[in-house]
PDB file of C-alpha atoms and ligand atoms in Angstrom:
ATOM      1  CA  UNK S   1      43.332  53.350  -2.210  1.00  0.00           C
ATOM      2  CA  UNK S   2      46.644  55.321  -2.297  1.00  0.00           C
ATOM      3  CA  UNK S   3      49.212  54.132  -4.873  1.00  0.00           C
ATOM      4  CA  UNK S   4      51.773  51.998  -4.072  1.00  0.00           C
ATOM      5  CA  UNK S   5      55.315  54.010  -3.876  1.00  0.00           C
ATOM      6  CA  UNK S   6      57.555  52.653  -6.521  1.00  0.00           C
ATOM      7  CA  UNK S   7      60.524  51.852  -4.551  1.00  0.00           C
ATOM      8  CA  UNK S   8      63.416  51.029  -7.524  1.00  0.00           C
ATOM      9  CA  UNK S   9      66.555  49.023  -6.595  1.00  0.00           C
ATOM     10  CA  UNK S  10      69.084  49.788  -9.253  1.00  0.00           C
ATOM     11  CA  UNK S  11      71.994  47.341  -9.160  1.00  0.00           C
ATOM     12  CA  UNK S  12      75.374  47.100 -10.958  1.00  0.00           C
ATOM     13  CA  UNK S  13      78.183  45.427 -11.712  1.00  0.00           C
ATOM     14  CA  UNK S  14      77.442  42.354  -9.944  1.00  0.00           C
ATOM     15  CA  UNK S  15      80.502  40.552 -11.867  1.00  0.00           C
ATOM     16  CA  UNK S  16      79.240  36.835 -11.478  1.00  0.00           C
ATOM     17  CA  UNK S  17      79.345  36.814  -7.501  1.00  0.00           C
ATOM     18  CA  UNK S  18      76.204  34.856  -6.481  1.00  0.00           C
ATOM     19  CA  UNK S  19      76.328  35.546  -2.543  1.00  0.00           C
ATOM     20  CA  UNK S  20      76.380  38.962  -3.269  1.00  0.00           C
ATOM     21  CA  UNK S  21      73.854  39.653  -5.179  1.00  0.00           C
ATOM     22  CA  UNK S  22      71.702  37.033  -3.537  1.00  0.00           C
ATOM     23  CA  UNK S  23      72.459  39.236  -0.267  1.00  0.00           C
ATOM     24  CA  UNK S  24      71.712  42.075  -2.281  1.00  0.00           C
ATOM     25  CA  UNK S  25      68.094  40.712  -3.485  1.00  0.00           C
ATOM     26  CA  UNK S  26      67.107  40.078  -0.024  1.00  0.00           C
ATOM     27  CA  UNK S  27      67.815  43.336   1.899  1.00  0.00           C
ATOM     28  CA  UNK S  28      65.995  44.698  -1.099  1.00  0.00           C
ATOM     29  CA  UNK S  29      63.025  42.524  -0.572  1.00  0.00           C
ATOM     30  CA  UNK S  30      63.641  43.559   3.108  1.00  0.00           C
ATOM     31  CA  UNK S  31      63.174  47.545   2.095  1.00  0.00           C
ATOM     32  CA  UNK S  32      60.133  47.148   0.417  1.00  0.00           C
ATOM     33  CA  UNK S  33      61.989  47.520  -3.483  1.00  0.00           C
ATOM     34  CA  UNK S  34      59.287  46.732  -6.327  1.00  0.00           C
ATOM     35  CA  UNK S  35      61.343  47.018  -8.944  1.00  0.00           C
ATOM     36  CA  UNK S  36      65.048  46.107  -9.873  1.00  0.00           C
ATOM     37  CA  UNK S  37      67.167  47.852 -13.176  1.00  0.00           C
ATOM     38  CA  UNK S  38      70.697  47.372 -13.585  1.00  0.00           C
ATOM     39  CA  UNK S  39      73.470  49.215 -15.290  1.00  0.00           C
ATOM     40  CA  UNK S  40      75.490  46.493 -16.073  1.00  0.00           C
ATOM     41  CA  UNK S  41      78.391  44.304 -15.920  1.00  0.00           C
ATOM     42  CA  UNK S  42      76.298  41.468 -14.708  1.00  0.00           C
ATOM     43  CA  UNK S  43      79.214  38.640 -15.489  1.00  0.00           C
ATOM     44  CA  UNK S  44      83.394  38.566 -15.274  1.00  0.00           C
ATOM     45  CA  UNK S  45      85.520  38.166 -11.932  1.00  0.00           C
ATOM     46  CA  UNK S  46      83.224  35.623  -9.718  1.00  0.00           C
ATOM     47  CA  UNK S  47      82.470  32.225 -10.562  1.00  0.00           C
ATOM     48  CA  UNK S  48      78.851  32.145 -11.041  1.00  0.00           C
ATOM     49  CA  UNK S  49      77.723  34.065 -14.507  1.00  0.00           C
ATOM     50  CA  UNK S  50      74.997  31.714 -15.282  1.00  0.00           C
ATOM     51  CA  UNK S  51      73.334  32.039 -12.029  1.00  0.00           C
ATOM     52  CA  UNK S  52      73.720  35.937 -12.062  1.00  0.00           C
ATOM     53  CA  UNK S  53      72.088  36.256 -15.801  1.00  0.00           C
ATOM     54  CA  UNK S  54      69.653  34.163 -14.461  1.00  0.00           C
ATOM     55  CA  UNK S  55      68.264  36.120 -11.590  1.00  0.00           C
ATOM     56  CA  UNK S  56      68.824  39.495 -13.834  1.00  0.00           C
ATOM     57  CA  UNK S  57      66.614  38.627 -16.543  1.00  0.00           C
ATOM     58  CA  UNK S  58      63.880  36.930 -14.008  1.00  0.00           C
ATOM     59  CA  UNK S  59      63.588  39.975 -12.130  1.00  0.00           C
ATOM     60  CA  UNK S  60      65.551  43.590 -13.811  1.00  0.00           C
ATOM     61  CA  UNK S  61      63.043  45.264 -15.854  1.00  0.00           C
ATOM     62  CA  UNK S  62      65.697  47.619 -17.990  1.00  0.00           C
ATOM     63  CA  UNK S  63      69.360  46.182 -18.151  1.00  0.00           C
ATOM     64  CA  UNK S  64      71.988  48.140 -19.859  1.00  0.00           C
ATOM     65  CA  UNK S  65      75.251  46.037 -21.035  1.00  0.00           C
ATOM     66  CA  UNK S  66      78.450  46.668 -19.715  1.00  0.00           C
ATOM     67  CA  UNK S  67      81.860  46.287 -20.920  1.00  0.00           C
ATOM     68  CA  UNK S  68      81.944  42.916 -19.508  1.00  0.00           C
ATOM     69  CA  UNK S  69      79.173  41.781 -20.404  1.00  0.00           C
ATOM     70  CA  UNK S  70      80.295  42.757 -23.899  1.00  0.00           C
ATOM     71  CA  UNK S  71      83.122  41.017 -24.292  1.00  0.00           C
ATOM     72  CA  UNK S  72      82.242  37.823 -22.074  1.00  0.00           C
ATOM     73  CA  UNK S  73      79.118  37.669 -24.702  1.00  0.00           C
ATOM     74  CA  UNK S  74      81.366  36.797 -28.385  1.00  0.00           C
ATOM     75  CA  UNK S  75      84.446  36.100 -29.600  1.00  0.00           C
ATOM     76  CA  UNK S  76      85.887  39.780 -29.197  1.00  0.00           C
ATOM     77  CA  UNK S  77      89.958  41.035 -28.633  1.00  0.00           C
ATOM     78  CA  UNK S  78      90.686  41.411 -25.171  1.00  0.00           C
ATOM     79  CA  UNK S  79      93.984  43.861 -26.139  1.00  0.00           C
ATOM     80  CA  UNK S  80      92.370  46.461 -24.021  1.00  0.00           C
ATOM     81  CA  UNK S  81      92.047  44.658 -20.659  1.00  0.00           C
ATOM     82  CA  UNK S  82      94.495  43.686 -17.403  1.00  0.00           C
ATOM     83  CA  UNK S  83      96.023  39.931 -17.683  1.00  0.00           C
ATOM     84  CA  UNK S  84      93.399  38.689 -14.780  1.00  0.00           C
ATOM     85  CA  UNK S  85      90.083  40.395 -16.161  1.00  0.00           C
ATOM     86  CA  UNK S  86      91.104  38.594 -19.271  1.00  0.00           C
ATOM     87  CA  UNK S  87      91.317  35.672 -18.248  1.00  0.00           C
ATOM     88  CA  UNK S  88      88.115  35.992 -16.121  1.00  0.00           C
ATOM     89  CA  UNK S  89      86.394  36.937 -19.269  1.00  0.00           C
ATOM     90  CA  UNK S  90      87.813  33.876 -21.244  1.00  0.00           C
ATOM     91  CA  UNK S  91      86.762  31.634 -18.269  1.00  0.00           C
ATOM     92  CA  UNK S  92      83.239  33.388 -18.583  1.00  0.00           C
ATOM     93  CA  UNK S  93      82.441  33.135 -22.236  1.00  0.00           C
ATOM     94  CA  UNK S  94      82.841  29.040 -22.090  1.00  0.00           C
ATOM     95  CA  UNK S  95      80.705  29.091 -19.296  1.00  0.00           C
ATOM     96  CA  UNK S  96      77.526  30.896 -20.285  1.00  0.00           C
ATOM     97  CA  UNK S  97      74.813  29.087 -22.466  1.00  0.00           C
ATOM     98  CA  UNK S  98      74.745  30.322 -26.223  1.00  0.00           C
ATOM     99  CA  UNK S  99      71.136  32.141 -25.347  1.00  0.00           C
ATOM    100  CA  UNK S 100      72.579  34.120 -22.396  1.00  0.00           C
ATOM    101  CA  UNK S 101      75.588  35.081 -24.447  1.00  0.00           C
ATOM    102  CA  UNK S 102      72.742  36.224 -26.679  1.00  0.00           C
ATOM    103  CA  UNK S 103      70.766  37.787 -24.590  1.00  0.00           C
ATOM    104  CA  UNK S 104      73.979  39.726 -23.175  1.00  0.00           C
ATOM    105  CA  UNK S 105      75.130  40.816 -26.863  1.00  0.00           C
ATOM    106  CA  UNK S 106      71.845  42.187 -27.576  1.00  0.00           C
ATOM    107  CA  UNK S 107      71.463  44.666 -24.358  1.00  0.00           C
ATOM    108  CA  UNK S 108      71.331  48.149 -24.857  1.00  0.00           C
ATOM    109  CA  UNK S 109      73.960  50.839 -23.714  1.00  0.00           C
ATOM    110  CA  UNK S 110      71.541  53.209 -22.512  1.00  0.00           C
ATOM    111  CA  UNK S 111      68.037  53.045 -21.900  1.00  0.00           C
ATOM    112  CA  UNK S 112      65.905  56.029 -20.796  1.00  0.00           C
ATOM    113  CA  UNK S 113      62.823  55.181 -18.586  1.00  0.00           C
ATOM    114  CA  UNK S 114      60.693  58.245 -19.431  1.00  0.00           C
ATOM    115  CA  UNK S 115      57.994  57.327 -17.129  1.00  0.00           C
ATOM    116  CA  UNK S 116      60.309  57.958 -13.471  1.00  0.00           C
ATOM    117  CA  UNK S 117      62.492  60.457 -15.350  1.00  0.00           C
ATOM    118  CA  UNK S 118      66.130  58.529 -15.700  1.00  0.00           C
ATOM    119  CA  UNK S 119      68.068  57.199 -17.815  1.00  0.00           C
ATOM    120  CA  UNK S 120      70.822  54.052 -17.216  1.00  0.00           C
ATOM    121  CA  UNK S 121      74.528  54.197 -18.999  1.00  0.00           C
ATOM    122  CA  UNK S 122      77.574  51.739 -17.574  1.00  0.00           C
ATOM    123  CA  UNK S 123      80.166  54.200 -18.167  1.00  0.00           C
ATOM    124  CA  UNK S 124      79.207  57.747 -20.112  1.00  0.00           C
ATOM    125  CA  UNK S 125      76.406  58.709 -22.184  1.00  0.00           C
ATOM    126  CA  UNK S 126      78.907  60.816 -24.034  1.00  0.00           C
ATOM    127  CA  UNK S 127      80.118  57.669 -25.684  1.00  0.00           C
ATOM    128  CA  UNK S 128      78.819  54.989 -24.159  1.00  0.00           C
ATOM    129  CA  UNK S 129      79.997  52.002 -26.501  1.00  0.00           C
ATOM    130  CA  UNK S 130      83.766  53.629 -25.262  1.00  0.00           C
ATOM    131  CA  UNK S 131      83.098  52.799 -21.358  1.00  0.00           C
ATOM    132  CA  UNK S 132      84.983  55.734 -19.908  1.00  0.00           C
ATOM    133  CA  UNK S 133      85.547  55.793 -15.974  1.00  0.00           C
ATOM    134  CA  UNK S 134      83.739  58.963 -14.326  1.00  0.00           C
ATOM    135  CA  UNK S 135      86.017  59.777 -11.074  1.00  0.00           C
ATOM    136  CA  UNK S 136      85.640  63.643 -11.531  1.00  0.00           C
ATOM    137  CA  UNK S 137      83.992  66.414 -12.361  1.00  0.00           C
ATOM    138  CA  UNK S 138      85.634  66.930 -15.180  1.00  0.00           C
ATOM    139  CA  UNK S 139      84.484  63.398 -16.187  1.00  0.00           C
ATOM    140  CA  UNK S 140      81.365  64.137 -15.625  1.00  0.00           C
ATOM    141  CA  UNK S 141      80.585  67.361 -17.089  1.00  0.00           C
ATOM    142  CA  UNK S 142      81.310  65.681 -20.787  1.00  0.00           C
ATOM    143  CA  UNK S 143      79.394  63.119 -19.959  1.00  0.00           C
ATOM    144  CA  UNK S 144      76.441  65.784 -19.095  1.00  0.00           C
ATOM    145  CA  UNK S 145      75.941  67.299 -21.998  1.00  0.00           C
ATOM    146  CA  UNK S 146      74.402  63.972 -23.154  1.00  0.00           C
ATOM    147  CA  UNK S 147      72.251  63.878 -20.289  1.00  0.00           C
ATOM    148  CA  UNK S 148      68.372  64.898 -21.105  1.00  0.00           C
ATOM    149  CA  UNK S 149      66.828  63.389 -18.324  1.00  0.00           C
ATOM    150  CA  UNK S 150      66.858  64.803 -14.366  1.00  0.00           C
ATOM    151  CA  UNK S 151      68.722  61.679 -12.832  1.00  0.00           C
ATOM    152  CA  UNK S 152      70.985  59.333 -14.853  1.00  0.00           C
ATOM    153  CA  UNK S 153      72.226  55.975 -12.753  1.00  0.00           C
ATOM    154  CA  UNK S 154      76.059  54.371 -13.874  1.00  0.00           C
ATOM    155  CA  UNK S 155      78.271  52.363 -12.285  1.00  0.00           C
ATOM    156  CA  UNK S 156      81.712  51.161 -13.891  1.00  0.00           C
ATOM    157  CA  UNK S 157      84.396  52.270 -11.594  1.00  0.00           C
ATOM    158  CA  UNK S 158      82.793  49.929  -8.507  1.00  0.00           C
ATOM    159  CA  UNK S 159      82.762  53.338  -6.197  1.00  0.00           C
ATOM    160  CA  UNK S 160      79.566  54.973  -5.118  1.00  0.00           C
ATOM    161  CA  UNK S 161      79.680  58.477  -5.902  1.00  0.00           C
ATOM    162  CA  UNK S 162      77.046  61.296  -6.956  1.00  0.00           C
ATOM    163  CA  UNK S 163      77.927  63.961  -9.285  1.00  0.00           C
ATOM    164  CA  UNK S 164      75.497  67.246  -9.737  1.00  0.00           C
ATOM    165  CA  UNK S 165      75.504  69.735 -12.137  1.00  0.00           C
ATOM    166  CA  UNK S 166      73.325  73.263 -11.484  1.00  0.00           C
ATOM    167  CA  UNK S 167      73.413  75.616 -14.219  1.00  0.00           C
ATOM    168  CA  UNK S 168      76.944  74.885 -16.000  1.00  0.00           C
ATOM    169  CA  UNK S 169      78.891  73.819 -12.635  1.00  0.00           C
ATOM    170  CA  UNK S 170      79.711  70.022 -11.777  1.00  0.00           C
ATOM    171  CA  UNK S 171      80.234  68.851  -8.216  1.00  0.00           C
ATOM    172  CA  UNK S 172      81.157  65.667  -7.147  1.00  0.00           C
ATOM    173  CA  UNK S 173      79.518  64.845  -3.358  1.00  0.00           C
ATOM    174  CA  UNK S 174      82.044  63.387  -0.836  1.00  0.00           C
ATOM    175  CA  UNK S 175      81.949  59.539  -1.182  1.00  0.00           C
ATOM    176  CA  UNK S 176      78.254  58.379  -0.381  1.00  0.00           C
ATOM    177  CA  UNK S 177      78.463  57.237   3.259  1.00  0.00           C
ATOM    178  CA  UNK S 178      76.266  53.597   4.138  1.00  0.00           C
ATOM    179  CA  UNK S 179      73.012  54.287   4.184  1.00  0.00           C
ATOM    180  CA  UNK S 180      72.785  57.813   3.009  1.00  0.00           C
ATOM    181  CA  UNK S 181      70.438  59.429   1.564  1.00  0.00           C
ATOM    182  CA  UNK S 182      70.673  61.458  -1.050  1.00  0.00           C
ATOM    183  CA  UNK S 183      67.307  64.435  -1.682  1.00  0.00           C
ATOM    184  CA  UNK S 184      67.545  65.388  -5.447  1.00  0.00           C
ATOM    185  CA  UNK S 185      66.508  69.087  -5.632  1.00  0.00           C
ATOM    186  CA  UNK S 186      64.258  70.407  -8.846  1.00  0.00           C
ATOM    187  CA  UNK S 187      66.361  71.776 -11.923  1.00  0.00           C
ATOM    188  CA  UNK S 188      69.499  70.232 -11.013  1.00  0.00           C
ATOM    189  CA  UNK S 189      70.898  67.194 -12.854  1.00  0.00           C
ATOM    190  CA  UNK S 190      72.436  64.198 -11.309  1.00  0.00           C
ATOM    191  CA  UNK S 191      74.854  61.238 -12.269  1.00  0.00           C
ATOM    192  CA  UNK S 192      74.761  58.521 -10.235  1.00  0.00           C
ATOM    193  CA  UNK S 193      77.418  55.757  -9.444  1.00  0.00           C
ATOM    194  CA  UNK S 194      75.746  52.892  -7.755  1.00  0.00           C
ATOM    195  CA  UNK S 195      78.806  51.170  -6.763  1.00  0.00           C
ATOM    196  CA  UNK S 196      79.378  47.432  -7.093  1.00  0.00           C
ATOM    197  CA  UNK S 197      77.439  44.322  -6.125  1.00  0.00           C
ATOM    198  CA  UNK S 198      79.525  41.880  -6.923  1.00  0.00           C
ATOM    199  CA  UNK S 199      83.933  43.527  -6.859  1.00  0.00           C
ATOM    200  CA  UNK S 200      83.247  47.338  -4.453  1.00  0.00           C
ATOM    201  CA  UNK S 201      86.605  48.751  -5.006  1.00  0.00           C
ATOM    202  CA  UNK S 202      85.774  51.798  -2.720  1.00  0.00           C
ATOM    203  CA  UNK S 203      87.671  49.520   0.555  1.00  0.00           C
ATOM    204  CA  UNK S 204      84.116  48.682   1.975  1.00  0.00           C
ATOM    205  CA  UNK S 205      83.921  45.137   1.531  1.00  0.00           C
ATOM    206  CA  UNK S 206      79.944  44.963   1.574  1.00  0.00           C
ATOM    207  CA  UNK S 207      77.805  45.131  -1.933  1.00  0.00           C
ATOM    208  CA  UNK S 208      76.721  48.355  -2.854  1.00  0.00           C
ATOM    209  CA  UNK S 209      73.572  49.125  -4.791  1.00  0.00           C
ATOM    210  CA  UNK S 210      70.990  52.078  -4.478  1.00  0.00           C
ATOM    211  CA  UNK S 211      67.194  52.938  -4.323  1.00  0.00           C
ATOM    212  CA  UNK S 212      65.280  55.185  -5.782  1.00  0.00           C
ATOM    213  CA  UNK S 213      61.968  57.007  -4.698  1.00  0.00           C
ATOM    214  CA  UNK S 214      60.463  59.033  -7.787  1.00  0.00           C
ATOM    215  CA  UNK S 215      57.877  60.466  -6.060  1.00  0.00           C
ATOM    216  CA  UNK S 216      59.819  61.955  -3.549  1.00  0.00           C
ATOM    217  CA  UNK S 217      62.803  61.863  -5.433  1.00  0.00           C
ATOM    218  CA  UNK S 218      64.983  60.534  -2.137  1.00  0.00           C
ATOM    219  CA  UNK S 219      68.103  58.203  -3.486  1.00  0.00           C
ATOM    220  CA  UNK S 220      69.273  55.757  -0.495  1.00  0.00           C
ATOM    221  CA  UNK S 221      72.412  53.951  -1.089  1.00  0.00           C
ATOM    222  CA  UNK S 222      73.020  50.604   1.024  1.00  0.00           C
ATOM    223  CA  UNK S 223      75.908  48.230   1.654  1.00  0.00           C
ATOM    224  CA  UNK S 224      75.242  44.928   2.625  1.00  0.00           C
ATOM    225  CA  UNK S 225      77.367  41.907   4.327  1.00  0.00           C
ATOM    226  CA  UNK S 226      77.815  38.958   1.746  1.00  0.00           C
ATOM    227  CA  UNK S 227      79.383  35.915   2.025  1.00  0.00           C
ATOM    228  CA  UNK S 228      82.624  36.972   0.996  1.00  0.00           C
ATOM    229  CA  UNK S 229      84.309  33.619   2.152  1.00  0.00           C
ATOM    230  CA  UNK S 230      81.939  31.448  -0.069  1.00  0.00           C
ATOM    231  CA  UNK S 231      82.611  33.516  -3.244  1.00  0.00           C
ATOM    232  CA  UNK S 232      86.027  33.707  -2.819  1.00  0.00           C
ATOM    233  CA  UNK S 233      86.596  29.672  -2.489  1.00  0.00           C
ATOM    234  CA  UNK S 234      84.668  29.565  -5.813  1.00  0.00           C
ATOM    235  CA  UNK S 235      86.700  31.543  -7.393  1.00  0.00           C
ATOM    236  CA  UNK S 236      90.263  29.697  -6.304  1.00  0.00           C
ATOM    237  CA  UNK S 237      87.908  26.448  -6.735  1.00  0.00           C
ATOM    238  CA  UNK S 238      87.435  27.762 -10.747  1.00  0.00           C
ATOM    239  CA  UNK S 239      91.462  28.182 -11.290  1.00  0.00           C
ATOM    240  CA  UNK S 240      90.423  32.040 -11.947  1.00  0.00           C
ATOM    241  CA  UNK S 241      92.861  34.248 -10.888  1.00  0.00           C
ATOM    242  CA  UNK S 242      93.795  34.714  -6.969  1.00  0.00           C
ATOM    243  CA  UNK S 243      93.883  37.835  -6.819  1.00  0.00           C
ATOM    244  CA  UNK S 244      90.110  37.897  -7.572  1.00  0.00           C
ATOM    245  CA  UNK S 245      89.408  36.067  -4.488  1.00  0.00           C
ATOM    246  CA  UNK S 246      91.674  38.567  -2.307  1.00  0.00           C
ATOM    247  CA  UNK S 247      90.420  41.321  -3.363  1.00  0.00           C
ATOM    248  CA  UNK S 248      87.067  40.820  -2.440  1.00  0.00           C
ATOM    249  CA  UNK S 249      87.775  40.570   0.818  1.00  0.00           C
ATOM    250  CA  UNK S 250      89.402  44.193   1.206  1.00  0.00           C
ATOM    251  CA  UNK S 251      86.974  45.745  -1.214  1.00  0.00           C
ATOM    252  CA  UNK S 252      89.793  46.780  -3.420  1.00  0.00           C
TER     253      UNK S 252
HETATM  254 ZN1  LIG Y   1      82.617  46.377 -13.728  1.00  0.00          ZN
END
């Protein structure tokens, strides 16, 4: 009987929004996915963190912890971050029971899953417990020379990108289009930003995620519609900040 091809959602920075990554879940389901990771940043900005842990842990088999997820997890100083992810984070740490806050706190920042040949980070595997935003090339070549496996699959900045480095030169694709696909060639390396589930930042309102094919080493990444409406009356509903609301709904 031929073996099933491992078809491998990886998801990130879902930020607490429900419909999304509920959407998200079932388009997966849809393609045929039979197995979920996630880079992170599963809680801050939406209103439902609880909820969002909860489908993570039931059904991500590696999980990597984000800056977000660090900070909404203990009682940490938010010196570092804007006024509204602040208070989003505040909001988020009295909502979350103590063993999620646990279970957050205790998540690696990089895992390497030997047997399809990638690794997960949030931000850099440079210096991952820094969080560093890869835009460029630049970014991304330090962040390379950390890299020992073929593919390694970020997210962070909330826009899709792929970055691909052949002997010592970096390249950084034009922005992944909806629905491309992306073949991975032999010897190359690649760093790959899934985008955002839950806050896409790239001016496509529509969750972004990606999947992975091992065996034929094919990367598709999808957008999908979400109830953008619903999570952003949540989110007024919560007394979080506005402008979290708004933003969803230009993908900014
Ligand atoms: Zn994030």
């Amino acid at each position: 009987m031929a073996e099933t091809e491992k078809r491998i959602a990886i998801l990130g920075d879902i930020h607490a929004n429900l419909e999304a990554l509920q959407a998200v879940m079932e388009d997966a389901r849809q393609q045929g996915v039979n197995e979920y990771n996630c880079v992170g940043d599963i809680v801050g900005y939406n209103a439902n963190p609880q909820e969002c842990v909860d489908i993570v842990r039931a059904h991500c088999t590696a999980v990597v912890r984000g800056n977000h997820d660090h900070y909404c997890s203990g009682e940490r100083s938010l010196a570092d971050f804007q006024p509204n992810a602040a208070i989003a984070i505040e909001w988020t740490h009295r909502q979350l029971d103590g063993d999620s806050a646990a279970w957050l706190s205790s998540l690696p920042l990089s895992k390497n899953l030997f047997q399809y040949s990638f690794s997960l980070v949030h931000g850099t595997l440079d210096m991952p417990d820094q969080w560093g935003y890869v835009f460029d090339a630049v970014d991304a070549g330090a962040h390379f020379a950390y890299q020992t496996t073929p593919v390694c699959f970020h997210g962070h900045t909330h826009v899709p990108a792929v970055f691909e480095k052949v002997g010592s030169r970096v390249d950084r694709y034009a922005a992944p289009e909806p629905g491309m696909r992306v073949s991975l060639s032999f010897g190359h390396k690649y760093f790959i930003n899934v985008g955002s589930v839950g806050q896409p930042r790239d001016g496509i309102p529509k969750a972004s995620y990606a999947i992975y094919e091992p065996r034929s080493r094919i990367i598709e990444f999808r957008r999908v519609d979400f109830d953008i409406k619903a999570a952003a009356d949540k989110i007024r509903r919560a007394g979080l900040p506005q402008r979290l609301a708004d933003r969803l709904e230009i993908g900014r």
